[in-house]
mmCIF file of C-alpha atoms in Angstrom:
data_model
loop_
_atom_site.group_PDB
_atom_site.id
_atom_site.type_symbol
_atom_site.label_atom_id
_atom_site.label_comp_id
_atom_site.label_asym_id
_atom_site.label_seq_id
_atom_site.Cartn_x
_atom_site.Cartn_y
_atom_site.Cartn_z
ATOM 1 C CA MET A 1499 21.917 -43.311 -8.618
ATOM 2 C CA LYS A 1500 19.250 -42.762 -11.280
ATOM 3 C CA LYS A 1501 16.301 -43.124 -8.913
ATOM 4 C CA PRO A 1502 17.386 -40.350 -6.486
ATOM 5 C CA ILE A 1503 18.065 -37.996 -9.411
ATOM 6 C CA CYS A 1504 14.541 -38.574 -10.743
ATOM 7 C CA LEU A 1505 13.083 -37.933 -7.306
ATOM 8 C CA VAL A 1506 15.018 -34.690 -7.018
ATOM 9 C CA LEU A 1507 13.790 -33.579 -10.436
ATOM 10 C CA LEU A 1508 10.183 -34.398 -9.580
ATOM 11 C CA PHE A 1509 10.510 -32.522 -6.290
ATOM 12 C CA PHE A 1510 11.892 -29.471 -8.111
ATOM 13 C CA ILE A 1511 9.190 -29.535 -10.790
ATOM 14 C CA PHE A 1512 6.406 -29.878 -8.216
ATOM 15 C CA PHE A 1513 7.506 -26.941 -6.099
ATOM 16 C CA SER A 1514 8.586 -24.678 -8.957
ATOM 17 C CA ALA A 1515 5.130 -25.136 -10.476
ATOM 18 C CA LYS A 1516 3.584 -23.577 -7.375
ATOM 19 C CA ALA A 1517 3.727 -19.876 -8.051
ATOM 20 C CA ALA A 1518 1.613 -16.779 -7.677
ATOM 21 C CA LYS A 1519 -0.084 -15.591 -10.852
ATOM 22 C CA ILE A 1520 0.379 -12.013 -12.070
ATOM 23 C CA ASP A 1521 -2.272 -10.346 -14.229
ATOM 24 C CA THR A 1522 -2.377 -6.836 -15.664
ATOM 25 C CA LEU A 1523 -5.858 -5.372 -16.012
ATOM 26 C CA GLN A 1524 -7.360 -2.178 -17.355
ATOM 27 C CA VAL A 1525 -9.732 -0.538 -14.889
ATOM 28 C CA PHE A 1526 -11.887 2.270 -16.212
ATOM 29 C CA SER A 1527 -12.109 5.385 -14.062
ATOM 30 C CA ALA A 1528 -15.319 7.309 -14.706
ATOM 31 C CA ALA A 1529 -14.016 10.053 -12.419
ATOM 32 C CA MET A 1530 -11.035 10.672 -14.705
ATOM 33 C CA ASN A 1531 -12.488 9.241 -17.936
ATOM 34 C CA LYS A 1532 -9.600 6.912 -18.670
ATOM 35 C CA ASN A 1533 -8.402 3.341 -18.312
ATOM 36 C CA ILE A 1534 -5.816 2.715 -15.619
ATOM 37 C CA LYS A 1535 -3.575 -0.342 -15.496
ATOM 38 C CA THR A 1536 -3.598 -2.484 -12.379
ATOM 39 C CA CYS A 1537 -1.409 -5.426 -11.364
ATOM 40 C CA VAL A 1538 -3.189 -8.297 -9.600
ATOM 41 C CA ILE A 1539 -1.128 -11.001 -7.898
ATOM 42 C CA THR A 1540 -3.086 -14.073 -6.825
ATOM 43 C CA PRO A 1541 -1.634 -16.936 -4.777
ATOM 44 C CA ASP A 1542 -1.243 -20.412 -6.193
ATOM 45 C CA SER A 1543 -4.053 -21.562 -3.897
ATOM 46 C CA TYR A 1544 -6.515 -19.127 -5.502
ATOM 47 C CA LYS A 1545 -7.358 -21.250 -8.539
ATOM 48 C CA LYS A 1546 -7.800 -24.381 -6.425
ATOM 49 C CA SER A 1547 -10.152 -22.951 -3.827
ATOM 50 C CA ASN A 1548 -13.708 -21.666 -3.648
ATOM 51 C CA LYS A 1549 -13.047 -19.670 -0.505
ATOM 52 C CA LYS A 1550 -12.802 -15.876 -0.444
ATOM 53 C CA PHE A 1551 -9.419 -14.193 -0.086
ATOM 54 C CA PRO A 1552 -8.254 -11.096 1.791
ATOM 55 C CA VAL A 1553 -6.672 -8.337 -0.294
ATOM 56 C CA VAL A 1554 -3.653 -6.067 0.243
ATOM 57 C CA TYR A 1555 -3.537 -2.908 -1.874
ATOM 58 C CA LEU A 1556 0.021 -1.690 -2.550
ATOM 59 C CA LEU A 1557 0.757 1.915 -3.525
ATOM 60 C CA HIS A 1558 3.968 2.823 -5.347
ATOM 61 C CA GLY A 1559 6.106 5.894 -4.758
ATOM 62 C CA PHE A 1560 6.730 9.029 -6.793
ATOM 63 C CA SER A 1561 7.630 8.176 -10.422
ATOM 64 C CA GLY A 1562 6.580 4.530 -9.986
ATOM 65 C CA ASN A 1563 3.608 2.713 -11.469
ATOM 66 C CA TYR A 1564 1.283 -0.271 -11.063
ATOM 67 C CA ALA A 1565 4.043 -2.746 -12.006
ATOM 68 C CA THR A 1566 6.511 -1.607 -9.331
ATOM 69 C CA TRP A 1567 5.655 -4.437 -6.945
ATOM 70 C CA ALA A 1568 5.843 -7.241 -9.497
ATOM 71 C CA LYS A 1569 8.967 -5.970 -11.262
ATOM 72 C CA SER A 1570 11.100 -4.532 -8.452
ATOM 73 C CA PHE A 1571 10.223 -6.757 -5.480
ATOM 74 C CA LYS A 1572 11.827 -10.142 -6.036
ATOM 75 C CA HIS A 1573 9.931 -12.052 -3.362
ATOM 76 C CA VAL A 1574 6.436 -10.605 -3.553
ATOM 77 C CA GLY A 1575 5.075 -13.677 -5.365
ATOM 78 C CA GLU A 1576 6.504 -15.986 -2.711
ATOM 79 C CA GLN A 1577 4.996 -13.820 0.008
ATOM 80 C CA VAL A 1578 1.570 -13.837 -1.634
ATOM 81 C CA ASP A 1579 1.776 -17.641 -1.857
ATOM 82 C CA LYS A 1580 2.944 -17.928 1.747
ATOM 83 C CA TYR A 1581 0.126 -15.869 3.239
ATOM 84 C CA GLY A 1582 -2.579 -16.742 0.755
ATOM 85 C CA PHE A 1583 -3.951 -13.322 -0.008
ATOM 86 C CA ILE A 1584 -4.370 -11.237 -3.151
ATOM 87 C CA ALA A 1585 -2.033 -8.283 -3.718
ATOM 88 C CA ILE A 1586 -3.053 -5.349 -5.905
ATOM 89 C CA GLY A 1587 -0.433 -3.115 -7.501
ATOM 90 C CA VAL A 1588 -2.315 0.179 -7.684
ATOM 91 C CA ASP A 1589 -1.357 2.817 -10.253
ATOM 92 C CA GLY A 1590 -1.252 6.289 -8.715
ATOM 93 C CA ASN A 1591 0.120 8.040 -11.776
ATOM 94 C CA PHE A 1592 3.605 9.565 -11.694
ATOM 95 C CA SER A 1593 2.807 11.947 -8.828
ATOM 96 C CA SER A 1594 -0.835 11.897 -7.746
ATOM 97 C CA TRP A 1595 -0.135 11.534 -4.014
ATOM 98 C CA TYR A 1596 -3.361 9.499 -3.999
ATOM 99 C CA PHE A 1597 -5.785 12.289 -3.173
ATOM 100 C CA ASP A 1598 -8.303 14.174 -5.276
ATOM 101 C CA SER A 1599 -6.448 17.299 -6.335
ATOM 102 C CA PRO A 1600 -8.337 20.450 -5.310
ATOM 103 C CA ILE A 1601 -6.811 22.349 -8.246
ATOM 104 C CA ASP A 1602 -6.645 19.766 -11.051
ATOM 105 C CA SER A 1603 -9.750 17.733 -11.869
ATOM 106 C CA ALA A 1604 -7.641 15.312 -13.935
ATOM 107 C CA PHE A 1605 -6.229 13.890 -10.695
ATOM 108 C CA LYS A 1606 -8.910 12.127 -8.669
ATOM 109 C CA TYR A 1607 -7.004 9.195 -7.300
ATOM 110 C CA GLU A 1608 -8.780 9.015 -3.948
ATOM 111 C CA THR A 1609 -12.059 8.564 -5.798
ATOM 112 C CA TYR A 1610 -10.453 6.083 -8.178
ATOM 113 C CA VAL A 1611 -8.976 3.799 -5.523
ATOM 114 C CA VAL A 1612 -11.882 3.829 -3.080
ATOM 115 C CA ASN A 1613 -14.944 4.091 -5.321
ATOM 116 C CA GLU A 1614 -13.775 2.459 -8.551
ATOM 117 C CA LEU A 1615 -10.826 0.110 -8.071
ATOM 118 C CA VAL A 1616 -11.914 -1.610 -4.855
ATOM 119 C CA PRO A 1617 -15.429 -2.412 -6.167
ATOM 120 C CA PHE A 1618 -13.921 -3.612 -9.460
ATOM 121 C CA ILE A 1619 -11.582 -6.031 -7.660
ATOM 122 C CA ASP A 1620 -14.379 -7.292 -5.418
ATOM 123 C CA LYS A 1621 -16.562 -7.958 -8.434
ATOM 124 C CA LYS A 1622 -13.912 -9.718 -10.517
ATOM 125 C CA TYR A 1623 -12.131 -11.744 -7.827
ATOM 126 C CA LYS A 1624 -13.077 -13.986 -4.890
ATOM 127 C CA THR A 1625 -12.438 -11.433 -2.172
ATOM 128 C CA ILE A 1626 -13.511 -10.823 1.396
ATOM 129 C CA ALA A 1627 -15.413 -7.687 0.459
ATOM 130 C CA SER A 1628 -15.263 -5.883 3.792
ATOM 131 C CA ARG A 1629 -12.801 -3.836 5.837
ATOM 132 C CA GLU A 1630 -11.925 -7.018 7.757
ATOM 133 C CA GLY A 1631 -10.509 -8.451 4.528
ATOM 134 C CA ARG A 1632 -8.709 -5.358 3.208
ATOM 135 C CA ALA A 1633 -5.368 -3.768 4.001
ATOM 136 C CA ILE A 1634 -3.455 -0.998 2.247
ATOM 137 C CA SER A 1635 0.197 -0.016 2.331
ATOM 138 C CA GLY A 1636 2.741 1.836 0.255
ATOM 139 C CA LEU A 1637 6.209 3.266 0.034
ATOM 140 C CA SER A 1638 7.197 6.940 0.071
ATOM 141 C CA MET A 1639 4.392 8.792 -1.761
ATOM 142 C CA GLY A 1640 2.456 5.552 -1.417
ATOM 143 C CA GLY A 1641 3.022 5.498 2.345
ATOM 144 C CA HIS A 1642 1.341 8.884 2.509
ATOM 145 C CA GLY A 1643 -1.412 7.563 0.236
ATOM 146 C CA ALA A 1644 -2.073 4.425 2.275
ATOM 147 C CA LEU A 1645 -2.479 6.333 5.525
ATOM 148 C CA TYR A 1646 -4.471 9.095 3.822
ATOM 149 C CA LEU A 1647 -6.947 6.687 2.236
ATOM 150 C CA SER A 1648 -7.287 4.464 5.292
ATOM 151 C CA PHE A 1649 -7.780 7.407 7.678
ATOM 152 C CA LYS A 1650 -10.544 8.823 5.485
ATOM 153 C CA HIS A 1651 -12.142 5.498 4.572
ATOM 154 C CA GLN A 1652 -12.073 3.250 7.613
ATOM 155 C CA ASP A 1653 -15.235 1.585 6.360
ATOM 156 C CA VAL A 1654 -13.195 0.302 3.395
ATOM 157 C CA PHE A 1655 -9.790 -0.574 4.931
ATOM 158 C CA GLY A 1656 -9.254 -2.283 8.261
ATOM 159 C CA ALA A 1657 -5.450 -2.138 8.334
ATOM 160 C CA ALA A 1658 -2.848 0.160 6.828
ATOM 161 C CA GLY A 1659 0.888 0.603 6.629
ATOM 162 C CA SER A 1660 3.483 3.113 5.548
ATOM 163 C CA MET A 1661 7.047 2.362 4.455
ATOM 164 C CA SER A 1662 9.321 5.428 4.369
ATOM 165 C CA GLY A 1663 6.184 7.503 3.986
ATOM 166 C CA GLY A 1664 5.989 11.199 3.205
ATOM 167 C CA VAL A 1665 3.731 11.630 6.211
ATOM 168 C CA ASP A 1666 4.202 15.399 6.420
ATOM 169 C CA ILE A 1667 4.473 17.078 3.027
ATOM 170 C CA ARG A 1668 4.791 20.655 4.290
ATOM 171 C CA PRO A 1669 8.594 20.620 4.736
ATOM 172 C CA PHE A 1670 8.962 19.754 1.035
ATOM 173 C CA PRO A 1671 7.074 22.495 -0.876
ATOM 174 C CA GLU A 1672 9.234 22.240 -4.002
ATOM 175 C CA ASN A 1673 9.565 18.474 -4.232
ATOM 176 C CA TRP A 1674 7.890 15.612 -6.095
ATOM 177 C CA ASP A 1675 5.213 17.641 -7.930
ATOM 178 C CA ILE A 1676 3.192 18.178 -4.747
ATOM 179 C CA LYS A 1677 2.549 21.801 -5.643
ATOM 180 C CA LYS A 1678 1.129 20.654 -8.991
ATOM 181 C CA ARG A 1679 -1.502 18.713 -7.059
ATOM 182 C CA LEU A 1680 -2.176 21.233 -4.254
ATOM 183 C CA GLY A 1681 -0.951 24.555 -5.622
ATOM 184 C CA PRO A 1682 2.083 26.451 -4.248
ATOM 185 C CA ILE A 1683 2.160 26.355 -0.455
ATOM 186 C CA THR A 1684 2.447 30.147 -0.295
ATOM 187 C CA GLU A 1685 -0.788 30.580 -2.267
ATOM 188 C CA PHE A 1686 -2.794 27.604 -1.015
ATOM 189 C CA PRO A 1687 -1.562 26.845 2.515
ATOM 190 C CA GLU A 1688 -4.934 25.381 3.506
ATOM 191 C CA ASN A 1689 -4.563 22.652 0.863
ATOM 192 C CA TRP A 1690 -1.256 21.605 2.362
ATOM 193 C CA GLU A 1691 -2.506 21.716 5.935
ATOM 194 C CA LYS A 1692 -5.630 19.703 5.151
ATOM 195 C CA ASN A 1693 -3.913 16.986 3.094
ATOM 196 C CA THR A 1694 -0.908 16.110 5.218
ATOM 197 C CA ILE A 1695 -1.061 12.997 7.388
ATOM 198 C CA THR A 1696 0.119 14.572 10.625
ATOM 199 C CA ASN A 1697 -2.912 16.882 10.570
ATOM 200 C CA MET A 1698 -5.401 14.068 9.957
ATOM 201 C CA LEU A 1699 -5.013 12.123 13.192
ATOM 202 C CA ASP A 1700 -8.340 13.388 14.500
ATOM 203 C CA LEU A 1701 -9.928 10.980 12.001
ATOM 204 C CA VAL A 1702 -8.370 7.964 13.714
ATOM 205 C CA LYS A 1703 -10.800 7.326 16.550
ATOM 206 C CA ASP A 1704 -11.448 4.327 18.802
ATOM 207 C CA ASN A 1705 -8.344 2.568 17.436
ATOM 208 C CA LYS A 1706 -10.471 1.066 14.699
ATOM 209 C CA LEU A 1707 -7.545 0.842 12.279
ATOM 210 C CA LYS A 1708 -4.619 -1.533 12.660
ATOM 211 C CA LEU A 1709 -1.554 0.524 11.748
ATOM 212 C CA ILE A 1710 2.113 -0.185 11.041
ATOM 213 C CA ILE A 1711 4.603 2.564 10.223
ATOM 214 C CA ASP A 1712 8.318 2.195 9.571
ATOM 215 C CA CYS A 1713 11.214 4.207 8.207
ATOM 216 C CA GLY A 1714 14.961 3.823 7.760
ATOM 217 C CA VAL A 1715 17.139 5.888 10.078
ATOM 218 C CA ASP A 1716 19.059 7.397 7.155
ATOM 219 C CA ASP A 1717 15.909 8.294 5.198
ATOM 220 C CA PHE A 1718 15.112 11.949 4.434
ATOM 221 C CA PHE A 1719 11.594 11.244 5.757
ATOM 222 C CA MET A 1720 12.917 10.041 9.123
ATOM 223 C CA ASP A 1721 12.170 13.249 11.029
ATOM 224 C CA VAL A 1722 8.565 13.542 9.858
ATOM 225 C CA ASN A 1723 7.927 9.888 10.716
ATOM 226 C CA ARG A 1724 9.325 10.374 14.205
ATOM 227 C CA GLU A 1725 7.104 13.415 14.675
ATOM 228 C CA LEU A 1726 4.049 11.473 13.514
ATOM 229 C CA HIS A 1727 4.902 8.685 15.964
ATOM 230 C CA LYS A 1728 5.121 11.177 18.852
ATOM 231 C CA LYS A 1729 1.765 12.704 17.970
ATOM 232 C CA MET A 1730 0.136 9.288 17.744
ATOM 233 C CA LEU A 1731 1.515 8.311 21.147
ATOM 234 C CA ALA A 1732 0.222 11.553 22.656
ATOM 235 C CA LEU A 1733 -3.219 10.882 21.210
ATOM 236 C CA LYS A 1734 -3.108 7.229 22.322
ATOM 237 C CA ILE A 1735 -3.489 5.940 18.770
ATOM 238 C CA ASN A 1736 -2.362 2.318 18.737
ATOM 239 C CA HIS A 1737 0.231 1.528 16.081
ATOM 240 C CA ASP A 1738 3.326 -0.514 15.437
ATOM 241 C CA TYR A 1739 6.249 1.822 14.820
ATOM 242 C CA ILE A 1740 9.644 0.642 13.626
ATOM 243 C CA GLU A 1741 12.933 2.360 12.889
ATOM 244 C CA ARG A 1742 15.605 0.199 11.378
ATOM 245 C CA PRO A 1743 18.869 0.749 9.467
ATOM 246 C CA GLY A 1744 18.240 1.823 5.910
ATOM 247 C CA GLN A 1745 17.773 4.545 3.361
ATOM 248 C CA HIS A 1746 15.072 5.539 0.874
ATOM 249 C CA ASN A 1747 15.681 2.661 -1.520
ATOM 250 C CA ILE A 1748 14.530 -0.733 -2.764
ATOM 251 C CA GLU A 1749 16.795 -2.658 -0.390
ATOM 252 C CA TYR A 1750 15.024 -1.101 2.580
ATOM 253 C CA TRP A 1751 11.527 -1.574 1.107
ATOM 254 C CA GLU A 1752 12.055 -5.230 0.199
ATOM 255 C CA ASN A 1753 12.917 -5.913 3.831
ATOM 256 C CA SER A 1754 10.130 -3.682 5.117
ATOM 257 C CA LEU A 1755 7.475 -5.369 2.994
ATOM 258 C CA LYS A 1756 8.159 -8.704 4.705
ATOM 259 C CA PHE A 1757 7.221 -7.248 8.081
ATOM 260 C CA GLN A 1758 4.219 -5.353 6.778
ATOM 261 C CA LEU A 1759 2.730 -8.393 5.062
ATOM 262 C CA LEU A 1760 3.217 -10.432 8.251
ATOM 263 C CA PHE A 1761 1.386 -7.668 10.140
ATOM 264 C CA PHE A 1762 -1.501 -7.812 7.664
ATOM 265 C CA ASP A 1763 -1.606 -11.610 7.786
ATOM 266 C CA ASN A 1764 -2.009 -11.404 11.569
ATOM 267 C CA PHE A 1765 -4.819 -8.881 11.102
ATOM 268 C CA PHE A 1766 -6.639 -11.142 8.646
ATOM 269 C CA ARG A 1767 -6.201 -14.190 10.877
ATOM 270 C CA GLU A 1768 -7.530 -12.346 13.919
ATOM 271 C CA ASN A 1769 -10.686 -11.521 11.988
ATOM 272 C CA GLU A 1770 -11.087 -15.130 10.867
ATOM 273 C CA LEU A 1771 -11.268 -16.179 14.524
ATOM 274 C CA LYS A 1772 -14.018 -13.704 15.414
#
């Protein structure tokens, strides 16, 4: 009986040793004159290979931070190992909504992500430094941010996703600090109109972006996601759209992330074959 037990122990040690590595870095933002923490999750295969890796940027929701994905999502390390890409936990402050605020120069998170963070990651890590090797997704506020940044910067991101995204902010003028970033909707309606996802679909031309959007049927963002889906169908914008049981919570997002990462893995693999 001793030999089988030893074999079992060796098997356990071998596979438990294979694990994604999580680093926390400080990235300086010249646009905002401050250091911003970033979580970088690399697969176990990263340290053993000289090849370049695709990257998925993950944007947290309102009140979250860079560590949301590593701390709250139990299987993200396994998923990074499975697909063999790098995942970046982006910090979007408590309530930046991931755009450059037109009324507060202290909030320039579009500039930070696109012009500062992405180049920093490409310089420090072995990445596929092109849109074919980059995807971006997020939950809630981060779902808005991922679509916003990918729509405006299709030269940077080739695929994007939204999980329970706030894809139309106009119905929520008093919520989640949005008026601190854009000004009250009654005083600055043009800021709200210009920075809401449903009004930005004219940017998505020639189906250049690979898009996946999902929301739980009991989510308070369900109606705005359905409306976005209808508009995208009318404009013949290709996208995967999913409604499934669930609310605006971690249980839904943990399940959703599995599908989104599979979607991005397919995108990366398609580009490898070209």
